[in-house]
XYZ file of C-alpha atoms in Angstrom:
757
model
C 117.937 81.203 107.658
C 118.438 83.058 104.409
C 116.909 81.038 101.610
C 117.812 83.404 98.777
C 119.504 81.772 95.808
C 122.554 83.505 94.295
C 123.775 82.923 90.792
C 127.342 83.585 91.814
C 129.077 84.042 95.142
C 129.280 87.490 96.617
C 132.666 89.158 96.346
C 133.457 88.759 100.014
C 132.508 85.097 99.885
C 135.277 84.181 97.460
C 138.404 82.638 98.968
C 141.801 84.087 98.282
C 143.167 80.683 97.354
C 140.959 78.250 95.594
C 141.032 75.146 93.461
C 143.756 74.026 91.211
C 142.759 73.247 87.686
C 139.949 73.492 85.189
C 138.090 70.591 86.701
C 137.243 72.495 89.841
C 135.533 75.286 88.009
C 133.742 72.791 85.825
C 131.922 71.100 88.643
C 130.421 73.963 90.562
C 127.766 74.951 88.040
C 125.836 73.099 85.356
C 126.590 73.394 81.668
C 124.959 75.734 79.235
C 121.295 75.059 78.489
C 120.325 73.242 75.338
C 119.683 75.396 72.254
C 115.909 75.261 72.672
C 116.113 76.326 76.315
C 118.552 79.189 76.749
C 119.237 80.205 80.304
C 117.196 83.203 81.372
C 119.148 86.348 80.617
C 118.753 89.712 82.257
C 118.048 92.633 79.978
C 121.074 94.808 79.227
C 123.655 92.189 80.212
C 126.591 91.670 77.842
C 127.900 88.106 77.994
C 131.535 87.137 77.451
C 133.264 83.822 77.485
C 136.627 83.656 79.297
C 138.176 80.305 78.395
C 140.831 80.368 81.131
C 138.509 81.416 83.979
C 138.340 78.173 85.928
C 138.055 78.865 89.638
C 136.510 81.243 92.117
C 139.917 82.783 92.769
C 140.048 83.912 89.148
C 136.511 85.231 89.470
C 137.697 87.221 92.495
C 140.608 88.631 90.510
C 138.281 89.815 87.752
C 135.967 91.387 90.333
C 138.867 93.322 91.828
C 139.950 94.500 88.374
C 136.464 95.869 87.677
C 135.916 97.526 91.070
C 137.451 100.897 90.019
C 135.024 101.149 87.078
C 131.953 102.789 88.600
C 129.893 102.371 85.423
C 129.662 98.571 85.798
C 126.113 98.244 87.121
C 125.711 94.442 87.204
C 128.227 91.622 87.298
C 127.348 87.937 87.043
C 129.649 84.910 86.775
C 128.969 81.368 85.601
C 132.111 79.307 86.169
C 130.584 76.174 84.653
C 130.120 77.943 81.321
C 133.199 80.126 81.895
C 131.137 83.236 81.201
C 130.828 86.663 82.758
C 127.850 88.945 82.179
C 127.975 92.656 82.917
C 125.818 95.711 82.359
C 127.496 99.049 81.583
C 127.382 102.023 79.251
C 129.462 101.617 76.047
C 132.452 103.614 77.345
C 132.480 101.803 80.682
C 131.995 98.463 78.928
C 135.092 99.135 76.813
C 137.042 100.059 79.942
C 135.840 96.905 81.700
C 136.953 94.647 78.853
C 140.325 96.385 78.774
C 140.710 95.876 82.541
C 139.996 92.152 82.181
C 142.497 91.862 79.330
C 145.198 93.641 81.355
C 145.183 90.853 83.953
C 145.676 88.190 81.293
C 142.176 87.088 80.302
C 140.609 87.212 76.843
C 136.846 87.854 77.029
C 135.081 86.782 73.845
C 131.590 88.217 73.230
C 128.799 85.654 73.113
C 125.664 85.709 70.970
C 122.403 86.908 72.454
C 120.081 84.198 73.829
C 117.892 84.392 70.740
C 120.889 83.739 68.528
C 121.946 80.874 70.763
C 118.495 79.363 70.402
C 119.002 79.438 66.644
C 122.290 77.611 67.071
C 124.635 80.523 66.350
C 126.675 80.150 69.496
C 129.183 77.373 69.786
C 130.786 78.379 73.021
C 129.234 75.843 75.328
C 130.279 72.653 77.021
C 130.979 70.799 73.798
C 133.628 73.414 73.047
C 135.360 72.622 76.326
C 135.112 68.904 75.669
C 136.641 69.305 72.206
C 139.424 71.403 73.716
C 140.193 68.661 76.226
C 140.207 65.979 73.526
C 142.461 68.006 71.218
C 145.020 68.380 74.038
C 145.476 64.649 74.554
C 148.048 64.025 71.752
C 150.055 67.033 72.955
C 150.152 65.654 76.511
C 151.139 62.183 75.304
C 154.012 63.813 73.446
C 155.012 65.727 76.589
C 155.013 62.509 78.618
C 157.145 60.767 75.972
C 159.767 63.576 76.095
C 159.721 63.511 79.926
C 160.255 59.724 79.987
C 163.086 60.111 77.459
C 164.734 62.758 79.673
C 164.448 60.448 82.707
C 165.883 57.532 80.694
C 168.863 59.549 79.511
C 169.542 60.713 83.067
C 169.271 57.172 84.493
C 171.057 55.055 81.896
C 173.534 57.362 80.176
C 176.852 58.629 81.623
C 176.921 62.244 82.739
C 178.536 64.171 79.943
C 178.023 67.738 78.821
C 176.379 66.553 75.620
C 173.933 64.229 77.353
C 173.110 66.874 79.947
C 172.270 69.159 77.062
C 170.034 66.432 75.621
C 168.321 66.058 79.017
C 167.677 69.790 79.169
C 166.334 69.916 75.608
C 163.969 66.996 76.194
C 162.797 68.548 79.467
C 162.177 71.920 77.834
C 160.116 70.262 75.083
C 158.068 68.328 77.667
C 157.444 71.386 79.807
C 156.509 73.469 76.757
C 154.008 70.891 75.502
C 152.455 70.161 78.890
C 152.849 73.320 80.872
C 152.759 76.428 78.703
C 149.193 77.258 79.781
C 150.016 76.461 83.395
C 153.016 78.812 83.267
C 150.856 81.619 81.887
C 148.282 81.174 84.631
C 150.945 80.717 87.269
C 152.667 83.991 86.427
C 149.313 85.811 86.481
C 148.464 84.244 89.840
C 151.824 85.207 91.339
C 151.451 88.732 90.007
C 148.048 88.948 91.725
C 149.383 87.400 94.941
C 147.323 84.219 94.580
C 148.821 80.871 95.573
C 146.798 78.399 93.509
C 148.123 75.250 91.870
C 149.289 77.106 88.765
C 151.419 79.434 90.893
C 152.774 76.540 92.941
C 153.553 74.439 89.872
C 155.259 77.383 88.158
C 157.498 78.015 91.172
C 158.190 74.298 91.742
C 159.047 73.408 88.149
C 161.094 76.565 87.627
C 162.962 75.891 90.872
C 163.649 72.280 89.917
C 164.938 73.412 86.539
C 167.215 76.020 88.136
C 168.813 73.494 90.514
C 169.468 71.109 87.644
C 166.624 68.601 88.168
C 165.577 68.887 84.517
C 164.108 65.401 83.923
C 162.146 65.594 87.182
C 160.802 69.046 86.354
C 159.621 67.713 82.993
C 158.025 64.609 84.525
C 156.223 66.700 87.161
C 154.692 69.018 84.569
C 153.708 66.175 82.219
C 152.165 64.079 84.998
C 150.331 67.093 86.382
C 148.847 68.007 83.006
C 147.722 64.430 82.263
C 146.280 63.946 85.745
C 144.411 67.231 85.402
C 142.962 66.020 82.095
C 141.806 62.735 83.671
C 140.347 64.626 86.606
C 138.443 66.998 84.323
C 136.944 64.065 82.432
C 135.934 62.396 85.697
C 134.333 65.572 86.999
C 132.387 65.884 83.740
C 130.446 62.800 84.783
C 128.891 64.736 87.641
C 128.252 67.746 85.439
C 126.755 65.634 82.656
C 124.391 63.941 85.107
C 122.492 67.242 85.179
C 123.212 67.968 81.519
C 121.300 64.809 80.622
C 118.122 66.625 81.664
C 118.673 68.979 78.746
C 118.474 66.114 76.276
C 115.018 64.983 77.416
C 112.963 67.424 75.345
C 112.979 67.093 71.528
C 114.348 69.991 69.505
C 111.320 70.127 67.204
C 107.570 69.550 67.303
C 104.837 68.707 64.799
C 102.608 71.808 64.885
C 99.222 72.421 63.265
C 99.311 75.326 60.827
C 96.597 77.870 59.997
C 95.340 75.834 57.048
C 95.076 72.643 59.115
C 98.223 70.977 57.765
C 100.981 69.735 60.077
C 104.566 70.957 59.953
C 107.675 70.215 62.026
C 109.322 73.299 63.501
C 111.870 74.090 66.258
C 110.344 74.026 69.722
C 111.802 77.472 70.393
C 109.546 78.869 67.676
C 106.285 77.281 68.908
C 103.896 79.803 70.463
C 101.611 79.311 73.436
C 98.219 78.096 72.234
C 99.575 76.139 69.269
C 98.298 72.586 68.712
C 100.998 69.902 68.673
C 100.602 66.311 67.489
C 102.415 63.559 69.353
C 102.912 60.077 67.946
C 103.314 56.886 70.039
C 106.851 56.515 71.372
C 107.722 60.197 70.963
C 108.844 62.493 73.743
C 106.613 65.430 74.597
C 108.360 68.542 73.240
C 106.525 71.204 75.290
C 104.155 71.574 78.232
C 100.483 71.460 77.279
C 96.937 70.249 77.849
C 95.557 67.293 75.885
C 92.876 68.316 73.362
C 92.379 65.012 71.515
C 93.196 61.364 72.126
C 94.038 59.232 75.146
C 97.307 57.534 76.014
C 99.643 56.601 78.836
C 102.578 58.945 79.479
C 105.826 57.873 81.122
C 106.549 60.819 83.426
C 109.577 59.264 85.132
C 112.108 61.631 83.495
C 110.404 64.667 85.083
C 108.487 63.466 88.151
C 110.244 60.200 88.960
C 106.998 58.191 88.795
C 107.724 54.579 87.934
C 104.283 53.801 86.470
C 102.978 55.531 83.300
C 100.085 57.916 83.914
C 96.913 57.758 81.822
C 96.182 61.015 79.998
C 93.019 62.093 78.240
C 91.364 65.340 77.141
C 91.967 68.075 79.718
C 95.012 66.448 81.345
C 98.432 68.131 81.503
C 101.513 66.795 79.757
C 105.082 67.904 80.445
C 108.053 68.406 78.167
C 110.521 65.529 78.300
C 107.972 62.829 79.185
C 107.326 59.890 76.823
C 104.084 59.045 75.017
C 103.483 55.301 75.257
C 100.790 53.777 73.082
C 98.490 56.181 71.189
C 98.536 59.466 69.301
C 97.719 62.659 71.186
C 97.097 66.267 70.346
C 97.701 68.966 72.909
C 97.560 72.733 73.241
C 100.861 74.340 74.234
C 100.652 76.137 77.589
C 104.267 77.310 78.040
C 107.158 78.368 75.827
C 110.177 76.086 75.554
C 112.109 78.418 77.853
C 109.358 78.297 80.499
C 108.411 74.617 80.448
C 108.434 72.511 83.592
C 111.668 70.871 82.401
C 113.314 74.235 81.671
C 112.363 75.497 85.118
C 113.748 72.342 86.726
C 117.042 72.845 84.902
C 117.200 76.530 85.816
C 116.448 75.752 89.463
C 119.212 73.121 89.551
C 121.609 75.599 87.923
C 120.870 78.097 90.675
C 121.192 75.359 93.298
C 124.661 74.475 92.046
C 125.684 78.131 91.896
C 125.239 78.367 95.656
C 127.882 76.843 97.877
C 126.927 74.406 100.602
C 128.134 74.955 104.203
C 130.832 72.281 103.960
C 132.061 73.773 100.702
C 132.305 77.242 102.260
C 134.238 75.750 105.181
C 136.649 73.956 102.836
C 137.198 77.114 100.783
C 138.008 79.142 103.907
C 140.318 76.373 105.124
C 142.119 76.226 101.771
C 142.620 79.993 101.848
C 144.678 79.532 105.045
C 146.165 76.108 104.300
C 147.903 76.905 101.001
C 149.830 80.011 102.155
C 150.663 78.137 105.347
C 152.342 75.322 103.439
C 154.078 77.887 101.216
C 155.575 79.476 104.342
C 156.564 75.993 105.573
C 158.356 75.378 102.272
C 160.315 78.621 102.711
C 161.255 77.591 106.253
C 162.467 74.202 104.988
C 164.541 75.834 102.237
C 166.104 78.474 104.476
C 166.266 76.972 107.967
C 166.850 73.246 107.481
C 170.475 73.581 106.319
C 171.158 75.257 109.672
C 168.918 73.088 111.849
C 169.313 69.655 110.235
C 172.632 69.952 108.435
C 171.077 69.450 104.986
C 172.794 70.765 101.911
C 171.244 73.814 100.330
C 170.322 71.833 97.208
C 168.652 69.159 99.322
C 166.684 71.735 101.331
C 165.527 73.606 98.230
C 164.473 70.341 96.568
C 162.411 69.266 99.592
C 160.830 72.727 99.698
C 159.822 72.375 96.044
C 158.275 68.980 96.782
C 156.273 70.623 99.563
C 154.983 73.233 97.118
C 153.600 70.535 94.824
C 151.993 68.709 97.740
C 150.500 71.997 98.995
C 147.937 72.148 96.182
C 144.463 72.224 97.777
C 142.861 70.744 94.664
C 141.729 67.434 96.174
C 140.393 69.248 99.211
C 138.535 71.990 97.344
C 137.123 69.728 94.637
C 135.931 67.145 97.177
C 132.848 69.142 98.137
C 131.348 70.515 94.900
C 131.592 67.212 93.007
C 129.837 65.434 95.877
C 127.110 68.064 96.179
C 126.519 68.100 92.420
C 126.252 64.299 92.425
C 123.746 64.476 95.276
C 121.664 67.121 93.486
C 121.713 65.026 90.305
C 120.717 61.849 92.164
C 117.799 63.724 93.729
C 116.693 65.212 90.396
C 116.622 61.746 88.830
C 114.131 60.727 91.518
C 111.876 63.724 90.929
C 113.253 65.643 93.926
C 114.296 69.185 93.050
C 116.649 70.453 95.782
C 117.183 74.180 95.337
C 120.603 74.428 96.957
C 123.433 72.410 98.428
C 122.639 73.979 101.798
C 119.268 72.169 101.883
C 120.813 68.921 100.682
C 123.202 69.084 103.635
C 120.693 70.318 106.231
C 118.040 67.687 105.520
C 120.080 65.128 107.468
C 119.571 67.185 110.662
C 115.771 67.322 110.533
C 114.078 66.216 113.748
C 110.445 66.904 112.844
C 108.307 67.304 109.733
C 105.029 69.234 109.644
C 102.654 67.723 107.084
C 99.691 69.467 105.518
C 96.750 67.115 105.046
C 95.027 67.950 101.771
C 97.160 67.186 98.746
C 100.110 66.062 100.854
C 98.967 63.106 102.930
C 95.718 62.771 100.999
C 94.969 62.842 97.294
C 93.413 66.299 97.545
C 90.336 65.154 95.617
C 87.157 63.871 97.304
C 86.062 60.346 96.379
C 82.953 58.318 97.038
C 83.985 55.833 99.722
C 80.591 54.452 100.866
C 77.057 54.108 99.477
C 74.369 52.820 101.853
C 70.660 52.131 101.215
C 68.646 53.447 104.166
C 65.054 52.603 103.189
C 64.325 48.894 103.156
C 63.049 47.485 99.870
C 64.582 50.207 97.755
C 66.397 48.902 94.684
C 70.057 49.924 94.561
C 69.895 50.436 90.794
C 67.055 52.967 91.143
C 68.906 54.945 93.807
C 72.189 54.883 91.889
C 70.504 56.129 88.702
C 68.752 58.974 90.515
C 71.872 60.076 92.406
C 74.078 59.878 89.310
C 71.614 61.831 87.160
C 71.226 64.648 89.684
C 74.828 64.820 90.916
C 76.071 64.829 87.328
C 74.342 68.180 86.742
C 76.128 69.865 89.660
C 79.610 71.386 89.696
C 80.022 71.022 93.455
C 83.126 68.910 94.363
C 81.056 66.535 96.524
C 78.477 66.040 93.768
C 81.265 65.435 91.268
C 82.767 62.803 93.551
C 79.390 61.043 93.859
C 78.856 61.136 90.090
C 82.357 59.785 89.433
C 81.861 56.997 91.965
C 78.555 55.878 90.446
C 79.517 56.277 86.784
C 80.413 52.611 86.297
C 77.419 51.354 88.277
C 74.547 53.112 86.516
C 73.463 55.193 83.558
C 72.327 58.818 83.440
C 68.637 59.665 83.062
C 66.988 62.866 81.829
C 66.190 65.250 84.679
C 64.142 68.430 84.706
C 63.589 71.194 87.196
C 67.186 70.991 88.336
C 68.013 73.579 91.009
C 70.975 74.175 93.297
C 70.061 75.327 96.810
C 72.991 77.236 98.317
C 74.391 75.661 101.470
C 72.104 72.648 101.237
C 72.389 70.684 97.981
C 70.536 70.168 94.699
C 67.070 69.020 93.664
C 65.446 67.793 90.447
C 62.744 65.544 88.975
C 63.496 62.188 87.370
C 60.948 59.657 86.032
C 58.034 61.641 87.511
C 59.558 61.624 91.011
C 61.097 64.520 92.965
C 64.483 64.063 94.616
C 66.860 66.102 96.720
C 70.549 65.366 97.126
C 71.499 67.337 100.200
C 73.395 67.675 103.429
C 72.356 66.913 107.004
C 70.954 70.418 107.573
C 68.572 70.191 104.618
C 67.328 66.748 105.583
C 66.617 68.015 109.117
C 64.772 71.037 107.717
C 62.629 68.606 105.703
C 61.986 66.645 108.940
C 63.268 63.484 107.294
C 66.097 62.639 109.693
C 65.739 59.721 112.130
C 67.713 58.312 115.102
C 69.011 55.463 112.934
C 70.264 57.925 110.316
C 71.864 60.068 113.032
C 73.846 57.045 114.229
C 75.114 56.389 110.706
C 76.007 60.050 110.240
C 77.991 60.115 113.468
C 79.986 57.045 112.436
C 80.934 58.604 109.107
C 81.768 61.977 110.653
C 84.113 60.303 113.144
C 85.863 58.728 110.172
C 86.317 62.183 108.632
C 83.779 61.756 105.849
C 81.292 64.194 104.339
C 77.820 62.653 104.072
C 75.215 63.587 101.449
C 71.731 62.005 101.442
C 69.300 61.257 98.628
C 65.660 61.732 99.626
C 62.285 61.782 97.898
C 59.028 63.222 99.183
C 58.612 60.328 101.626
C 62.051 60.258 103.256
C 65.718 59.388 102.936
C 66.556 56.667 100.412
C 70.330 56.399 100.759
C 73.423 58.164 101.988
C 76.732 58.741 100.225
C 79.970 59.198 102.156
C 82.669 61.236 100.423
C 86.218 61.632 101.725
C 89.606 62.881 100.653
C 91.389 59.529 100.607
C 94.915 58.972 101.822
C 97.626 58.485 99.220
C 98.901 54.904 98.903
C 102.431 56.026 99.784
C 101.585 58.145 102.837
C 101.512 55.382 105.454
C 104.857 53.968 104.242
C 106.362 57.475 104.162
C 105.308 58.180 107.761
C 106.742 54.841 108.884
C 110.047 55.640 107.168
C 110.204 59.069 108.812
C 109.665 57.509 112.230
C 112.376 54.923 111.499
C 114.766 57.780 110.677
C 114.033 59.405 114.027
C 111.942 62.217 112.518
C 108.638 63.123 114.205
C 105.711 63.707 111.780
C 103.045 66.231 112.852
C 99.880 66.968 110.865
C 98.925 70.641 110.526
C 95.661 71.270 108.692
C 92.871 73.765 108.341
C 90.335 70.924 108.271
C 88.226 70.092 111.325
C 89.860 68.154 114.138
C 87.723 65.021 113.754
C 88.541 64.642 110.061
C 92.208 65.391 110.684
C 92.431 62.766 113.444
C 90.759 60.156 111.245
C 93.271 60.722 108.420
C 96.153 60.818 110.894
C 95.173 57.444 112.374
C 95.086 55.930 108.918
C 98.522 57.390 108.086
C 100.099 56.428 111.404
C 100.578 59.995 112.687
C 100.097 60.538 116.414
C 100.263 64.324 116.658
C 97.497 66.266 114.906
C 96.442 69.914 114.944
C 93.282 70.885 113.071
C 91.265 74.061 112.390
C 94.475 76.016 111.674
C 94.665 79.253 109.708
C 97.906 80.110 107.821
C 99.057 82.199 110.795
C 98.347 79.279 113.130
C 100.510 76.999 110.981
C 103.267 79.589 111.067
C 103.113 79.681 114.872
C 103.026 75.881 115.030
C 106.267 75.668 113.025
C 107.949 77.964 115.528
C 106.724 75.809 118.423
C 107.999 72.649 116.722
C 111.409 74.218 116.144
C 111.628 75.059 119.833
C 110.455 71.617 120.937
C 112.184 69.300 118.442
C 114.894 71.296 116.686
C 115.308 71.601 112.882
C 111.838 71.287 111.360
C 110.581 70.892 107.791
C 107.205 71.954 106.438
C 105.481 70.039 103.672
C 102.612 71.611 101.758
C 101.392 72.760 98.366
C 103.642 75.809 98.210
C 100.729 78.279 97.962
C 98.406 78.246 100.987
C 101.238 77.050 103.190
C 103.733 79.674 101.975
C 104.250 81.395 105.389
C 104.924 78.060 107.109
C 107.190 76.933 104.249
C 109.249 80.095 104.649
C 109.426 79.782 108.442
C 110.554 76.139 108.423
C 114.226 75.202 108.215
C 113.431 73.395 104.959
C 110.215 73.772 102.952
C 109.011 70.838 100.840
C 106.429 71.566 98.118
C 104.400 68.617 96.909
C 103.360 68.217 93.293
C 105.674 70.762 91.730
C 105.132 69.636 88.123
C 103.617 72.605 86.351
C 103.270 74.715 89.507
C 105.294 77.941 89.352
C 104.378 79.016 92.871
C 105.455 75.718 94.417
C 108.908 75.994 92.876
C 109.301 79.556 94.108
C 107.994 79.035 97.643
C 109.821 75.874 98.694
C 113.429 74.819 99.172
C 112.734 71.301 97.896
C 110.096 70.451 95.283
C 108.718 66.905 95.064
C 107.651 66.656 91.447
C 105.283 63.674 91.680
C 103.285 64.172 94.916
C 104.899 61.089 96.504
C 105.418 61.660 100.229
C 108.061 58.915 100.311
C 110.425 61.361 98.622
C 110.788 63.097 102.017
C 112.535 60.197 103.782
C 114.483 59.590 100.550
C 115.760 63.168 100.711
C 116.816 62.743 104.332
C 118.614 59.474 103.553
C 120.338 61.049 100.542
C 121.376 64.006 102.702
C 122.925 61.710 105.305
C 124.711 59.723 102.638
C 126.006 62.911 100.986
C 127.295 64.165 104.334
C 129.135 60.888 104.894
C 130.782 61.041 101.461
C 131.714 64.704 101.973
C 133.656 63.968 105.136
C 135.164 60.817 103.655
C 136.542 62.998 100.868
C 137.829 65.681 103.213
C 139.524 63.046 105.368
C 141.063 61.374 102.301
C 142.390 64.650 100.929
C 143.879 65.857 104.208
C 145.157 62.410 105.231
C 147.069 61.780 102.022
C 148.573 65.259 102.113
C 149.622 64.872 105.763
C 151.434 61.608 104.981
C 153.317 63.074 102.035
C 154.128 66.296 103.861
C 155.904 64.249 106.529
C 157.549 62.071 103.879
C 158.699 65.164 101.973
C 160.400 66.697 105.005
C 161.824 63.580 106.687
C 161.663 60.926 103.978
C 162.534 60.500 100.339
C 159.419 61.776 98.546
C 160.289 63.096 95.093
C 158.493 65.757 93.063
C 156.836 63.348 90.677
C 155.684 61.242 93.637
C 154.183 64.415 95.093
C 152.257 64.995 91.853
C 150.983 61.415 91.948
C 149.909 61.892 95.560
C 148.134 65.180 94.894
C 146.339 64.238 91.690
C 145.696 60.712 92.978
C 143.924 62.191 95.972
C 141.918 64.424 93.626
C 140.808 61.470 91.533
C 139.928 59.464 94.647
C 137.620 62.155 96.004
C 136.032 62.717 92.595
C 135.223 59.050 92.064
C 134.066 58.685 95.662
C 131.678 61.611 95.160
C 130.379 60.079 91.938
C 129.178 57.037 93.914
C 126.054 59.044 94.737
C 125.043 58.792 91.072
C 125.277 55.025 90.813
C 122.141 53.869 92.617
C 118.783 54.617 91.055
C 117.220 54.991 94.487
C 119.068 56.859 97.245
C 119.437 54.555 100.241
């Protein structure tokens, strides 16, 4: 499976007939990044805003217009922002802009990213929102004129004067509501595209020609108002992702060269700067704590429900919230490269790719719309001969069919649902890097789980401390072990020191020495001690049958044992293990309940792996695996079970992550490699996010097909009613736009629950 992300669809992947109005283009990609986090721009790209570029069909038209210009080296579309970026020499760039203008679009140059960061560009989502709001009074006026035209036609006698009044009112309504639609419709017809603008232009013009002036006016007014409502509804899905942009503050309190503190825009803060954070403030940038201790609410970024304690040396992430004490931290990433910025960019790319269901719907719409257009022609031409209808009646019914033919509800049903699903996942700290993975997760039959850092904490801890020599005081042993282990940088020694820190105090040691492959030794209070492994104790001839029994018990439990001995013999043993995460057992149980088989794949020894697996509830375990072995194991699981996911840290498990149908990276916060290697990034290390993703995928799939069924079902009913019943044009508009609103609001249901079920 190709896991490459594309910013915009390939030319041959764009349907000939696409969505209907501005709402459809608005939902497929996220809005422009916040001023402090401009979207990554490629060098040499010139960016232009095209206000009336709404749908992929219009993108396709622009692509075709630019194809003859060989000097256009790169071409990139962002329908959500209504922008096109292209790279070309000055002469070719001028020719490209002229070609775009010839087909009816007005490209407006945008500021460079640096200027946008300084707030010089106002061409973003707020501009679109203001445009929508400013059009509301105009549409209300159009509706009022349309209602007046209908009233005159219904209540007043048919006289030449009143017919003239009807026509005038209808013209005013159509002008106020449909001037933009007419412009787009004529362009679409000229290009041979049958989108809603083309259909509405033909239908309203036809109705006007046959004398149905009030109805033509009502159709255009209702269509324009319904489109406005639909666009506002779709914005909810788009703004669910946009809310991520508002998490990070726009300025930070930065220490200056002279030691004073000054507030400055986050975009101007350099890596290495020291930032001060007060209680209750949001963290403006990624960094490492240099002074202070506090609890940080990381829920906005990682989805963790409980604040995490932070002290000197701990990482903090932009967008998280400082709880109860002041902190100072050193900036480790620019505003444009923070964890939050990378999350947003990854979601943008995810939304720029079309999910399988969306591609299917687009291909279907490309056939469906021309098909209904042909049906309308057949009704207009053949029905007077076959059914004895009058020509006026046949033409009217054909025009009704054209309005019903709009594929808007069908085409918009998929992107709004996928965007809602991606947003719901992001709120839970699950970064899904494409609608394809959101859809495919429901089909998973098996999940391969790495042990260290995935099922376990990834950090060794002291889990047992046993006195071996009778009569030895625990306090004496604890002080000796803590004092010696505290001088070592070995992970096992660090775990022992951390485990004993609250039990004893550190004494002064001398003669400290690390013996490679064995342990450490030192003198404390005039006594010599070694803190070493089994091999060293055997070499010192200090092992005994009783100690061997204890060692075997710990080894079977997957623990690493270190012993403290003096010149006489062993005093105590310390068992260290990588402990299982609190959520792992529940996550495995949930996977099993979903019908997904968990399999542990680890490079650790088989005994340790089996011990951890038993604790987690996993039956199938494979230990002593190299990266190539894990890769082969994924292939075997795919053959045996079917679609298989791999869960790991995104670095050592990269080959297996790439081989799997879906790769899950654990602990993505702050990890560039994890985000790049995996298809889904779990930001907070919680294994329970895996079954949550599968449940969300299944729920998204259900909503997708509910929407498709709604859209097609409503259209089928009104198509029959239009041909054999008494469906009018304005009823057809209600049916079409009503179906669109239904599928939009149904898709938005995915955003309502805080936890995907």
